[in-house]
Amino acid sequence: MSSGLFDEETIQALKQLFNSFKKELNDYLVVDDLEKLSKKEVTTHHHHIHPHHEGCPTCGEAKLLAEELSKISGGKLRFKIIDLKSTETAILKPRYTPAFIYDTPKKNIRYYGLPSGQEFAPFIYIHQYIANNIVKLSREVVDLVKSIETPLHIKIFVTPECPYCPIVVDAVNQMGLVNDLLLVETIEAIELPLEADMYGVSYVPDIIITDPEKQTEYGVEPIERINGYMPPEELAKIIKNASEKLSKK
């Protein structure tokens, strides 16, 4: 199979992974100005994509990635590509575009930006966890996360070259599967710098935990902040602590 995005080895690895899915998944991809994006030419050159679109520079690439993965998966992973101004986005409330919103009942786990570099692995793994109804967290972490009773908004700021980011993203994504009171959003900080600048993010991963009542606001005051790598056991304790702090407010 020819692909402008992936080499043959990657395609075969992806196919193998998609073949393990026990159910088909249907994600959302929210883009800015879908009509214009569909008309504009997107060219690939040396595995780099050049979308000629200015409102959301990587929306063209995100759309191409979604279409390519859908094709490689043989229908195991599909994307409903919708416009930021569509009625569905009023319910989904994406905070940035492109927005990949994973196929969970509450649509509570998202990726904002283009999942490239180191971030491509956790982007793929979350689909495997959802399709096969599994998590790889320890029983201790699962029990702690399940005990959270107050909703939280967890923002994970990452960059494509960060080596520890995917480990943290993968762990927190799984926590969002264990407990859907957690709204888990990964934000590519270079591509989408608005809040990264507001919070003064200087190294990644940087996790900001806020009140989900203020989900649509930007730069909300953190309840807790986690800088750098931390194992899932420690992450879960801080997230649990944040929920208790918020419940007392």
Coordinates of C-alpha atoms in Angstrom, one line a residue:
M1 CA 0.0 0.0 0.0
S2 CA 1.4 3.4 -0.9
S3 CA 1.2 6.1 1.6
G4 CA 2.4 9.7 1.7
L5 CA 2.6 9.6 5.5
F6 CA 4.0 6.2 6.5
D7 CA 6.6 3.8 5.3
E8 CA 5.7 0.2 4.6
E9 CA 7.1 -1.0 8.0
T10 CA 4.9 1.4 9.9
I11 CA 1.9 0.5 7.8
Q12 CA 2.3 -3.2 8.6
A13 CA 2.8 -2.4 12.4
L14 CA -0.4 -0.3 12.4
K15 CA -2.3 -3.0 10.5
Q16 CA -1.3 -5.6 13.1
L17 CA -2.4 -3.3 15.9
F18 CA -5.7 -2.4 14.3
N19 CA -6.3 -6.2 13.7
S20 CA -6.2 -6.7 17.4
F21 CA -9.2 -4.4 18.0
K22 CA -12.3 -6.1 19.4
K23 CA -14.6 -3.3 18.3
E24 CA -14.7 -0.6 15.7
L25 CA -14.0 3.0 16.9
N26 CA -15.4 6.3 15.6
D27 CA -13.5 9.3 16.7
Y28 CA -14.3 12.9 16.0
L29 CA -11.8 15.3 14.3
V30 CA -12.8 18.9 14.6
V31 CA -11.2 21.3 12.1
D32 CA -11.5 24.9 11.3
D33 CA -13.3 25.7 8.0
L34 CA -13.9 22.2 6.7
E35 CA -15.4 23.4 3.5
K36 CA -12.4 25.4 2.5
L37 CA -10.1 22.6 3.7
S38 CA -11.9 20.1 1.5
K39 CA -11.4 22.4 -1.6
K40 CA -7.9 23.4 -0.9
E41 CA -5.1 21.2 -2.2
V42 CA -3.0 19.3 0.2
T43 CA 0.2 18.1 -1.2
T44 CA 2.7 15.6 0.2
H45 CA 6.4 15.9 -0.4
H46 CA 9.1 13.7 1.2
H47 CA 6.5 12.6 3.8
H48 CA 5.8 16.1 4.8
I49 CA 2.4 17.6 4.2
H50 CA 1.7 21.1 3.2
P51 CA -1.9 22.1 3.8
H52 CA -2.7 25.5 2.2
H53 CA -4.9 26.7 4.9
E54 CA -4.2 29.6 7.3
G55 CA -6.9 29.6 10.1
C56 CA -5.5 26.3 11.5
P57 CA -2.1 25.5 10.0
T58 CA -2.2 21.8 10.8
C59 CA -5.9 21.1 10.1
G60 CA -5.0 19.9 6.6
E61 CA -2.4 17.5 7.9
A62 CA -4.8 16.3 10.7
K63 CA -7.5 15.5 8.1
L64 CA -5.0 13.7 5.9
L65 CA -3.8 11.7 8.9
A66 CA -7.3 10.7 9.9
E67 CA -8.1 9.6 6.3
E68 CA -4.9 7.6 6.1
L69 CA -5.4 5.8 9.4
S70 CA -9.0 5.0 8.5
K71 CA -7.8 3.4 5.3
I72 CA -5.0 1.5 6.9
S73 CA -7.3 0.2 9.7
G74 CA -9.7 -1.3 7.2
G75 CA -12.6 0.4 9.0
K76 CA -11.5 -0.5 12.5
L77 CA -10.9 3.2 13.2
R78 CA -13.0 5.9 11.6
F79 CA -13.1 9.6 12.0
K80 CA -16.1 11.9 11.7
I81 CA -14.5 15.1 10.5
I82 CA -16.6 18.1 11.5
D83 CA -16.3 21.8 11.3
L84 CA -15.7 24.0 14.3
K85 CA -18.9 25.8 13.6
S86 CA -21.1 22.7 13.4
T87 CA -23.9 22.0 15.9
E88 CA -22.0 18.9 17.3
T89 CA -19.1 21.1 18.5
A90 CA -21.5 23.0 20.7
I91 CA -21.9 19.7 22.7
L92 CA -18.3 18.5 22.3
K93 CA -16.8 21.9 23.3
P94 CA -13.3 21.5 21.7
R95 CA -10.9 24.1 22.9
Y96 CA -8.5 24.1 20.0
T97 CA -8.3 22.9 16.4
P98 CA -7.4 20.4 15.2
A99 CA -9.1 18.4 17.9
F100 CA -9.0 14.6 18.0
I101 CA -11.8 13.5 20.3
Y102 CA -11.5 9.8 21.1
D103 CA -14.5 7.3 21.0
T104 CA -15.3 7.0 24.7
P105 CA -18.9 7.3 26.1
K106 CA -18.3 10.8 27.6
K107 CA -15.8 12.0 24.9
N108 CA -13.6 13.0 27.8
I109 CA -10.1 12.2 26.3
R110 CA -8.7 14.5 23.6
Y111 CA -5.6 15.5 21.7
Y112 CA -5.2 19.0 20.4
G113 CA -2.8 19.6 17.6
L114 CA -1.1 17.1 15.2
P115 CA 0.0 13.9 16.9
S116 CA 3.5 13.7 15.5
G117 CA 6.9 12.6 16.6
Q118 CA 6.9 11.1 20.1
E119 CA 3.2 11.8 20.5
F120 CA 2.1 9.5 17.8
A121 CA 2.6 6.4 20.0
P122 CA 0.2 7.4 22.8
F123 CA -2.3 8.6 20.2
I124 CA -2.3 5.1 18.7
Y125 CA -2.2 3.2 22.1
I126 CA -5.3 5.0 23.5
H127 CA -7.3 3.5 20.6
Q128 CA -6.1 0.0 21.5
Y129 CA -7.1 0.5 25.1
I130 CA -10.6 1.7 24.1
A131 CA -11.2 -1.0 21.5
N132 CA -10.1 -3.8 23.7
N133 CA -11.4 -2.4 27.0
I134 CA -8.1 -2.7 28.7
V135 CA -5.7 -0.5 30.8
K136 CA -2.1 -1.2 31.7
L137 CA -2.1 0.7 35.0
S138 CA -1.4 -1.1 38.3
R139 CA -4.3 -2.1 40.4
E140 CA -3.2 0.4 43.0
V141 CA -3.5 3.3 40.5
V142 CA -6.8 2.0 39.1
D143 CA -8.4 1.9 42.6
L144 CA -7.1 5.3 43.5
V145 CA -8.4 6.9 40.2
K146 CA -11.8 5.1 40.5
S147 CA -12.2 6.6 44.0
I148 CA -12.1 10.2 42.5
E149 CA -15.6 11.7 42.9
T150 CA -15.1 15.3 41.8
P151 CA -14.7 16.1 38.1
L152 CA -11.4 17.6 37.0
H153 CA -10.0 19.2 33.9
I154 CA -6.5 17.8 33.2
K155 CA -4.4 19.7 30.6
I156 CA -1.1 18.0 29.5
F157 CA 1.3 20.3 27.6
V158 CA 3.6 18.4 25.3
T159 CA 6.0 18.8 22.4
P160 CA 6.7 16.3 19.6
E161 CA 10.4 15.8 20.6
C162 CA 9.8 15.4 24.4
P163 CA 10.9 11.8 25.4
Y164 CA 9.0 11.6 28.7
C165 CA 5.7 13.2 27.4
P166 CA 4.3 10.1 25.8
I167 CA 4.7 8.0 29.0
V168 CA 2.9 10.6 31.0
V169 CA 0.2 11.1 28.3
D170 CA -0.3 7.4 28.1
A171 CA -0.8 7.0 31.8
V172 CA -3.2 10.0 32.2
N173 CA -5.2 8.9 29.1
Q174 CA -5.7 5.5 30.8
M175 CA -6.8 7.3 34.0
G176 CA -9.5 9.0 31.9
L177 CA -10.7 5.6 30.7
V178 CA -10.8 4.4 34.3
N179 CA -12.8 7.4 35.5
D180 CA -14.8 9.5 33.1
L181 CA -15.1 12.4 35.6
L182 CA -11.6 13.3 34.3
L183 CA -11.5 15.5 31.2
V184 CA -8.0 14.7 29.8
E185 CA -6.6 17.0 27.1
T186 CA -3.2 16.7 25.6
I187 CA -2.1 20.0 24.1
E188 CA 0.8 20.4 21.6
A189 CA 2.4 23.5 23.2
I190 CA 4.5 24.7 20.2
E191 CA 1.7 24.4 17.7
L192 CA -1.0 25.8 20.1
P193 CA 0.9 28.2 22.5
L194 CA -2.1 30.2 23.8
E195 CA -2.4 28.5 27.3
A196 CA 1.2 27.3 27.4
D197 CA 2.2 31.0 27.3
M198 CA -0.5 31.9 29.9
Y199 CA 0.9 29.3 32.3
G200 CA 4.5 30.0 31.5
V201 CA 5.2 26.4 30.4
S202 CA 9.0 26.3 30.1
Y203 CA 9.6 22.5 30.0
V204 CA 7.3 19.6 29.3
P205 CA 5.4 17.5 30.2
D206 CA 3.6 20.1 32.2
I207 CA 0.2 19.1 33.7
I208 CA -2.2 21.7 34.8
I209 CA -5.3 20.6 36.7
T210 CA -8.3 23.0 36.8
D211 CA -12.0 23.2 37.6
P212 CA -14.0 21.7 34.7
E213 CA -16.8 24.1 35.4
K214 CA -14.5 26.6 33.6
Q215 CA -13.7 24.2 30.8
T216 CA -14.3 26.7 28.0
E217 CA -12.1 29.4 29.6
Y218 CA -8.4 29.7 28.9
G219 CA -5.6 30.1 31.5
V220 CA -7.8 29.1 34.5
E221 CA -6.0 29.1 37.8
P222 CA -4.5 25.7 38.5
I223 CA -5.7 23.5 41.5
E224 CA -2.5 21.5 41.1
R225 CA 0.5 21.6 38.7
I226 CA 2.8 18.7 37.9
N227 CA 6.1 19.6 36.1
G228 CA 8.2 17.0 34.4
Y229 CA 8.0 13.2 34.5
M230 CA 6.3 11.4 37.3
P231 CA 5.3 7.7 37.6
P232 CA 1.6 6.9 37.5
E233 CA 1.4 6.1 41.2
E234 CA 2.6 9.7 42.0
L235 CA 0.4 11.2 39.3
A236 CA -2.7 9.5 40.6
K237 CA -2.1 10.7 44.2
I238 CA -1.8 14.3 43.0
I239 CA -4.9 14.0 40.8
K240 CA -6.8 12.5 43.7
N241 CA -5.6 15.3 46.0
A242 CA -6.7 17.9 43.4
S243 CA -10.2 16.4 43.4
E244 CA -10.4 16.6 47.2
K245 CA -9.2 20.2 47.1
L246 CA -11.9 21.1 44.6
S247 CA -14.6 19.3 46.4
K248 CA -13.9 21.5 49.5
K249 CA -14.2 24.7 47.6

